[in-house]
Amino acid sequence: MRCKAVQRGMTLVELLLGLAITAVLMVPLGAMFQNASSGAAAVQNALGLNGELRFAIDRIARRAPTASILSDASGVVLQPGVAPAPALTYAISGTDLVETENATTTSLLGAIVTTLLPSPPRVSVIASNAIAFKLSAPASASQPLLKIDLTLRAPDGTTVSASRTIRIGSPS
């Protein structure tokens, strides 16, 4: 009596059947992973845009009360500070929100007031992808207010807007 050899491994038919089942299961998973990846990229862009928007508005809100003059592209909005403080101008240049600080340094030496030559303006880009910006001074009975409106647009077309109203100066 002869003994049959023990089969080792898979036959070609079993291997092809296994590959076909794997392919049928993996095709939908690939599409799902691709959709999840593009969704994650869109969320990441939106989060970055929101962070940039918050940074720009926080910076303007922090610097505005100490400025001598605040202006945007439409002209002077408020004059909250005193002369030695910097004059701040905000404008959209291309797609960047740019802050320009024009400073003149004034110092008191005894009874003599000396005004030094104005230093060159300092220009800072505080937000990219800006499409709309406005400073306004809403009427207030108790204290001067400054309203900051900013809109940013991502390259994929996502738009975020924010507005903040802050108090400037002392009560009148």
Coordinates of N, CA and C in Angstrom, one line a residue:
M1 N 0.8 -1.2 0.0 CA 0.0 0.0 0.0 C 0.9 1.2 0.0
R2 N 0.5 2.1 -0.8 CA 1.2 3.3 -1.0 C 0.6 4.5 -0.2
C3 N 1.4 5.3 0.3 CA 0.9 6.5 1.1 C 0.9 7.7 0.1
K4 N -0.1 8.5 0.2 CA -0.2 9.7 -0.6 C 0.6 10.8 0.0
A5 N 1.2 11.6 -0.8 CA 2.0 12.7 -0.3 C 1.1 13.8 0.3
V6 N 1.5 14.4 1.4 CA 0.7 15.4 2.0 C 0.8 16.7 1.2
Q7 N -0.3 17.3 1.0 CA -0.3 18.5 0.2 C 0.2 19.7 1.0
R8 N 1.1 20.5 0.5 CA 1.6 21.6 1.2 C 1.3 22.9 0.4
G9 N 0.9 24.0 1.0 CA 0.6 25.2 0.3 C -0.8 25.2 -0.3
M10 N -1.0 26.2 -1.2 CA -2.3 26.3 -1.9 C -2.2 26.0 -3.3
T11 N -3.3 25.6 -3.9 CA -3.3 25.4 -5.3 C -3.5 26.8 -6.0
L12 N -3.3 26.8 -7.3 CA -3.4 28.1 -8.0 C -4.8 28.6 -8.0
V13 N -5.8 27.7 -8.0 CA -7.2 28.1 -8.0 C -7.5 28.8 -6.6
E14 N -7.0 28.2 -5.6 CA -7.3 28.8 -4.2 C -6.6 30.2 -4.1
L15 N -5.4 30.3 -4.6 CA -4.7 31.6 -4.6 C -5.4 32.6 -5.4
L16 N -5.9 32.3 -6.6 CA -6.6 33.3 -7.4 C -7.9 33.7 -6.8
L17 N -8.6 32.7 -6.2 CA -9.9 33.0 -5.5 C -9.7 33.9 -4.3
G18 N -8.6 33.7 -3.5 CA -8.3 34.6 -2.4 C -8.0 36.0 -2.8
L19 N -7.2 36.1 -3.9 CA -6.9 37.4 -4.4 C -8.1 38.1 -5.0
A20 N -9.0 37.4 -5.6 CA -10.3 38.1 -6.1 C -11.1 38.6 -4.9
I21 N -11.2 37.8 -3.9 CA -12.0 38.2 -2.7 C -11.4 39.4 -2.1
T22 N -10.0 39.4 -1.9 CA -9.3 40.6 -1.4 C -9.5 41.8 -2.2
A23 N -9.5 41.7 -3.5 CA -9.7 42.9 -4.4 C -11.1 43.4 -4.3
V24 N -12.1 42.5 -4.2 CA -13.5 43.0 -4.1 C -13.6 43.8 -2.8
L25 N -13.0 43.3 -1.7 CA -13.1 44.0 -0.4 C -12.3 45.3 -0.3
M26 N -11.1 45.4 -1.0 CA -10.2 46.5 -0.9 C -10.6 47.7 -1.8
V27 N -11.3 47.5 -2.9 CA -11.7 48.6 -3.8 C -12.6 49.6 -3.1
P28 N -13.6 49.2 -2.4 CA -14.4 50.2 -1.6 C -13.6 50.9 -0.5
L29 N -12.7 50.1 0.1 CA -11.9 50.7 1.2 C -11.0 51.8 0.7
G30 N -10.4 51.6 -0.5 CA -9.6 52.6 -1.1 C -10.3 53.9 -1.4
A31 N -11.5 53.8 -1.9 CA -12.3 55.0 -2.2 C -12.7 55.7 -0.9
M32 N -13.0 54.9 0.2 CA -13.3 55.5 1.5 C -12.1 56.2 2.0
F33 N -10.9 55.6 2.0 CA -9.7 56.3 2.5 C -9.4 57.6 1.7
Q34 N -9.7 57.5 0.4 CA -9.4 58.7 -0.4 C -10.4 59.9 0.0
N35 N -11.7 59.5 0.2 CA -12.6 60.6 0.6 C -12.3 61.1 2.0
A36 N -11.9 60.2 2.9 CA -11.5 60.6 4.3 C -10.3 61.5 4.2
S37 N -9.3 61.2 3.4 CA -8.1 62.0 3.2 C -8.5 63.4 2.7
S38 N -9.3 63.5 1.7 CA -9.6 64.9 1.2 C -10.5 65.6 2.2
G39 N -11.3 64.9 2.9 CA -12.1 65.6 4.0 C -11.2 66.1 5.1
A40 N -10.2 65.3 5.5 CA -9.3 65.8 6.5 C -8.5 67.0 6.1
A41 N -8.1 67.0 4.8 CA -7.4 68.2 4.3 C -8.2 69.4 4.3
A42 N -9.5 69.3 4.0 CA -10.4 70.4 4.0 C -10.6 71.0 5.4
V43 N -10.7 70.0 6.4 CA -10.9 70.5 7.8 C -9.6 71.1 8.3
Q44 N -8.5 70.6 7.9 CA -7.2 71.2 8.3 C -7.1 72.6 7.7
N45 N -7.5 72.8 6.4 CA -7.4 74.2 5.8 C -8.3 75.1 6.6
A46 N -9.5 74.7 6.9 CA -10.5 75.5 7.6 C -10.0 75.9 9.0
L47 N -9.4 74.9 9.7 CA -8.8 75.2 11.0 C -7.7 76.2 10.9
G48 N -6.8 76.1 9.9 CA -5.7 77.0 9.7 C -6.2 78.4 9.4
L49 N -7.3 78.5 8.6 CA -7.9 79.8 8.3 C -8.5 80.4 9.5
N50 N -9.2 79.6 10.3 CA -9.8 80.2 11.6 C -8.7 80.7 12.5
G51 N -7.6 79.9 12.6 CA -6.5 80.3 13.5 C -5.9 81.6 13.0
E52 N -5.7 81.8 11.7 CA -5.1 83.0 11.1 C -6.1 84.2 11.4
L53 N -7.4 83.9 11.2 CA -8.4 85.0 11.4 C -8.4 85.4 12.9
R54 N -8.3 84.5 13.8 CA -8.3 84.9 15.2 C -7.0 85.6 15.6
F55 N -5.9 85.2 15.0 CA -4.6 85.9 15.3 C -4.7 87.3 14.8
A56 N -5.2 87.6 13.6 CA -5.2 88.9 13.1 C -6.1 89.8 13.9
I57 N -7.3 89.3 14.2 CA -8.3 90.1 15.0 C -7.7 90.4 16.4
D58 N -7.1 89.4 17.0 CA -6.5 89.6 18.4 C -5.4 90.6 18.4
R59 N -4.6 90.5 17.3 CA -3.5 91.5 17.2 C -4.0 92.9 17.1
I60 N -5.0 93.1 16.2 CA -5.6 94.5 16.0 C -6.2 94.9 17.3
A61 N -7.0 94.0 18.0 CA -7.6 94.4 19.2 C -6.6 94.7 20.3
R62 N -5.5 94.0 20.4 CA -4.5 94.3 21.4 C -3.8 95.6 21.1
R63 N -3.5 95.9 19.9 CA -2.7 97.1 19.5 C -3.5 98.4 19.4
A64 N -4.8 98.3 19.1 CA -5.7 99.4 18.8 C -5.7 100.4 20.0
P65 N -5.9 100.0 21.2 CA -6.1 101.0 22.3 C -4.8 101.9 22.5
T66 N -3.7 101.4 22.1 CA -2.4 102.2 22.3 C -2.0 103.0 21.1
A67 N -2.8 103.0 20.0 CA -2.4 103.7 18.8 C -2.9 105.2 18.9
S68 N -2.1 106.1 18.3 CA -2.6 107.5 18.2 C -3.6 107.7 17.2
I69 N -3.5 107.0 16.0 CA -4.5 107.0 15.0 C -4.7 105.6 14.4
L70 N -5.9 105.3 14.2 CA -6.3 104.0 13.6 C -6.9 104.2 12.3
S71 N -6.5 103.6 11.2 CA -7.1 103.8 9.9 C -7.1 102.5 9.1
D72 N -8.0 102.4 8.2 CA -8.0 101.4 7.2 C -8.0 102.0 5.8
A73 N -8.3 101.3 4.8 CA -8.2 101.8 3.4 C -9.2 103.0 3.2
S74 N -10.3 103.1 4.0 CA -11.2 104.1 3.8 C -10.8 105.4 4.5
G75 N -9.8 105.4 5.4 CA -9.4 106.6 6.0 C -9.3 106.5 7.5
V76 N -9.2 107.6 8.2 CA -9.0 107.6 9.7 C -10.3 107.2 10.3
V77 N -10.2 106.2 11.2 CA -11.4 105.7 11.9 C -11.4 106.3 13.3
L78 N -10.4 106.2 14.1 CA -10.3 106.7 15.5 C -9.0 107.3 15.8
Q79 N -9.0 108.2 16.7 CA -7.7 108.8 17.3 C -7.8 108.5 18.8
P80 N -7.5 107.3 19.2 CA -7.7 107.0 20.6 C -6.6 107.4 21.5
G81 N -5.3 107.5 21.0 CA -4.2 107.7 21.9 C -3.6 109.1 21.8
V82 N -2.4 109.2 22.3 CA -1.7 110.5 22.3 C -0.6 110.5 21.3
A83 N -0.1 111.6 21.0 CA 0.9 111.8 19.9 C 2.1 110.8 19.8
P84 N 2.8 110.5 20.9 CA 3.9 109.7 20.8 C 3.6 108.2 20.4
A85 N 2.3 107.8 20.5 CA 2.0 106.5 20.2 C 2.0 106.3 18.7
P86 N 2.2 105.1 18.2 CA 2.2 104.9 16.7 C 0.9 105.1 16.0
A87 N 0.9 105.5 14.8 CA -0.3 105.5 14.0 C -0.3 104.2 13.2
L88 N -1.4 103.5 13.3 CA -1.5 102.2 12.7 C -2.5 102.3 11.5
T89 N -2.1 101.7 10.4 CA -2.9 101.7 9.2 C -3.0 100.2 8.8
Y90 N -4.2 99.7 8.5 CA -4.5 98.4 8.1 C -5.0 98.4 6.7
A91 N -4.5 97.6 5.8 CA -5.0 97.6 4.4 C -4.7 96.2 3.8
I92 N -5.6 95.9 2.8 CA -5.3 94.6 2.1 C -4.4 94.9 0.9
S93 N -3.3 94.2 0.8 CA -2.4 94.4 -0.3 C -2.3 93.0 -1.0
G94 N -2.9 92.9 -2.2 CA -3.0 91.7 -2.9 C -4.0 90.8 -2.1
T95 N -3.5 89.7 -1.5 CA -4.3 88.9 -0.6 C -3.9 88.9 0.8
D96 N -3.0 89.8 1.2 CA -2.5 89.9 2.5 C -3.1 91.1 3.3
L97 N -3.4 90.9 4.6 CA -3.8 92.0 5.4 C -2.5 92.6 6.0
V98 N -2.2 93.8 5.7 CA -0.9 94.4 6.1 C -1.1 95.5 7.2
E99 N -0.3 95.5 8.2 CA -0.3 96.5 9.3 C 0.9 97.4 9.0
T100 N 0.7 98.7 8.9 CA 1.7 99.7 8.7 C 1.8 100.6 10.0
E101 N 2.9 100.6 10.6 CA 3.1 101.4 11.8 C 4.0 102.6 11.5
N102 N 3.4 103.8 11.5 CA 4.2 105.0 11.4 C 4.5 105.6 12.7
A103 N 5.7 105.6 13.1 CA 6.1 106.1 14.5 C 6.9 107.3 14.4
T104 N 6.6 108.3 15.3 CA 7.5 109.4 15.5 C 7.8 109.3 17.0
T105 N 9.0 109.5 17.4 CA 9.4 109.4 18.8 C 9.5 110.8 19.4
T106 N 8.8 111.0 20.4 CA 8.8 112.3 21.1 C 9.3 112.0 22.5
S107 N 10.3 112.8 23.0 CA 10.8 112.6 24.3 C 10.8 114.0 25.0
L108 N 10.7 113.9 26.3 CA 10.7 115.1 27.2 C 12.1 115.2 27.8
L109 N 12.8 116.3 27.6 CA 14.1 116.4 28.2 C 14.0 117.7 29.1
G110 N 13.8 117.6 30.3 CA 13.5 118.8 31.2 C 12.3 119.5 30.7
A111 N 12.4 120.8 30.3 CA 11.3 121.5 29.8 C 11.3 121.6 28.3
I112 N 12.3 120.9 27.7 CA 12.3 121.0 26.2 C 11.7 119.7 25.6
V113 N 10.8 119.9 24.7 CA 10.2 118.8 24.0 C 10.9 118.6 22.7
T114 N 11.5 117.4 22.5 CA 12.3 117.1 21.3 C 11.5 116.0 20.5
T115 N 11.3 116.3 19.2 CA 10.7 115.3 18.4 C 11.8 114.9 17.4
L116 N 12.1 113.6 17.5 CA 13.1 113.0 16.7 C 12.6 112.8 15.3
L117 N 13.4 112.5 14.3 CA 13.0 112.2 13.0 C 12.1 111.0 13.0
P118 N 11.1 111.0 12.2 CA 10.2 109.8 12.1 C 11.1 108.5 11.7
S119 N 10.8 107.5 12.4 CA 11.5 106.2 12.0 C 10.8 105.7 10.7
P120 N 11.4 104.9 9.9 CA 10.7 104.3 8.7 C 9.5 103.5 9.2
P121 N 8.5 103.5 8.3 CA 7.3 102.7 8.7 C 7.6 101.2 8.8
R122 N 7.0 100.6 9.7 CA 7.2 99.1 9.9 C 6.0 98.5 9.3
V123 N 6.2 97.6 8.4 CA 5.1 96.9 7.7 C 5.1 95.4 8.1
S124 N 4.0 94.9 8.5 CA 3.8 93.5 8.9 C 2.6 92.9 8.3
V125 N 2.8 91.7 7.7 CA 1.7 91.0 7.2 C 1.1 90.2 8.3
I126 N -0.2 90.5 8.7 CA -0.8 89.8 9.8 C -1.8 88.7 9.4
A127 N -2.2 88.7 8.2 CA -3.1 87.6 7.7 C -2.9 87.4 6.2
S128 N -3.0 86.2 5.7 CA -3.0 85.9 4.3 C -4.4 85.5 3.8
N129 N -4.6 85.6 2.6 CA -5.9 85.2 2.0 C -7.0 86.1 2.4
A130 N -6.7 87.4 2.7 CA -7.8 88.3 3.1 C -8.5 88.8 1.9
I131 N -9.9 88.9 2.0 CA -10.7 89.4 0.9 C -11.5 90.6 1.3
A132 N -11.7 90.8 2.6 CA -12.5 92.0 3.1 C -12.0 92.3 4.5
F133 N -11.8 93.6 4.7 CA -11.4 94.1 6.0 C -12.0 95.5 6.2
K134 N -12.5 95.8 7.4 CA -13.1 97.1 7.7 C -12.9 97.4 9.2
L135 N -12.5 98.6 9.5 CA -12.5 99.2 10.8 C -13.7 100.2 10.8
S136 N -14.4 100.2 11.9 CA -15.5 101.2 12.0 C -15.6 101.6 13.5
A137 N -16.2 102.8 13.7 CA -16.3 103.3 15.1 C -17.8 103.5 15.3
P138 N -18.5 102.4 15.9 CA -19.9 102.6 16.1 C -20.2 103.6 17.2
A139 N -21.3 104.3 17.1 CA -21.7 105.3 18.1 C -21.9 104.6 19.5
S140 N -21.3 105.2 20.5 CA -21.5 104.7 21.9 C -21.7 105.8 22.8
A141 N -22.6 105.7 23.8 CA -22.9 106.7 24.7 C -21.8 106.9 25.8
S142 N -21.2 105.8 26.2 CA -20.3 105.8 27.3 C -18.8 105.8 26.9
Q143 N -18.4 105.1 25.9 CA -17.0 104.9 25.6 C -16.8 104.7 24.1
P144 N -15.7 105.2 23.5 CA -15.4 105.0 22.1 C -15.2 103.5 21.8
L145 N -15.8 103.0 20.8 CA -15.7 101.6 20.4 C -15.1 101.5 19.0
L146 N -14.5 100.3 18.8 CA -13.9 100.0 17.5 C -14.4 98.7 17.1
K147 N -15.0 98.6 15.9 CA -15.5 97.3 15.3 C -14.5 96.9 14.3
I148 N -14.1 95.6 14.4 CA -13.1 95.0 13.4 C -13.8 93.9 12.7
D149 N -13.9 94.0 11.3 CA -14.5 93.0 10.5 C -13.4 92.5 9.6
L150 N -13.3 91.1 9.5 CA -12.3 90.5 8.6 C -12.8 89.3 8.0
T151 N -12.6 89.1 6.7 CA -13.0 87.9 6.0 C -11.8 87.3 5.2
L152 N -11.6 86.0 5.4 CA -10.5 85.3 4.7 C -11.1 84.2 3.8
R153 N -10.4 83.9 2.7 CA -10.8 82.8 1.8 C -9.6 81.9 1.5
A154 N -9.8 80.6 1.8 CA -8.8 79.7 1.5 C -8.7 79.4 0.0
P155 N -7.6 78.9 -0.5 CA -7.5 78.6 -2.0 C -8.6 77.7 -2.5
D156 N -9.1 76.8 -1.6 CA -10.2 75.9 -2.1 C -11.6 76.6 -2.1
G157 N -11.6 77.9 -1.7 CA -12.9 78.6 -1.8 C -13.6 78.7 -0.4
T158 N -13.1 78.0 0.6 CA -13.7 78.1 1.9 C -13.5 79.5 2.5
T159 N -14.6 80.1 3.0 CA -14.6 81.5 3.5 C -14.9 81.5 5.0
V160 N -14.2 82.3 5.7 CA -14.5 82.5 7.2 C -14.5 84.0 7.4
S161 N -15.4 84.4 8.3 CA -15.5 85.8 8.6 C -15.6 85.9 10.2
A162 N -15.1 87.0 10.7 CA -15.2 87.3 12.1 C -15.4 88.8 12.3
S163 N -16.0 89.1 13.4 CA -16.1 90.5 13.8 C -16.0 90.6 15.3
R164 N -15.3 91.7 15.7 CA -15.2 91.9 17.1 C -15.3 93.4 17.4
T165 N -15.9 93.8 18.5 CA -16.1 95.2 18.9 C -15.3 95.3 20.2
I166 N -14.4 96.3 20.3 CA -13.6 96.5 21.5 C -13.8 97.9 22.0
R167 N -13.5 98.2 23.3 CA -13.6 99.5 23.8 C -12.2 100.2 23.6
I168 N -12.2 101.4 23.3 CA -11.0 102.2 23.1 C -11.0 103.4 24.0
G169 N -9.8 103.7 24.6 CA -9.7 104.9 25.4 C -10.5 104.9 26.7
S170 N -10.7 106.0 27.2 CA -11.4 106.1 28.5 C -12.8 106.7 28.3
P171 N -13.7 106.4 29.2 CA -15.1 106.9 29.1 C -15.1 108.4 29.0
S172 N -16.0 108.9 28.1 CA -16.1 110.4 28.0 C -17.2 111.0 28.8

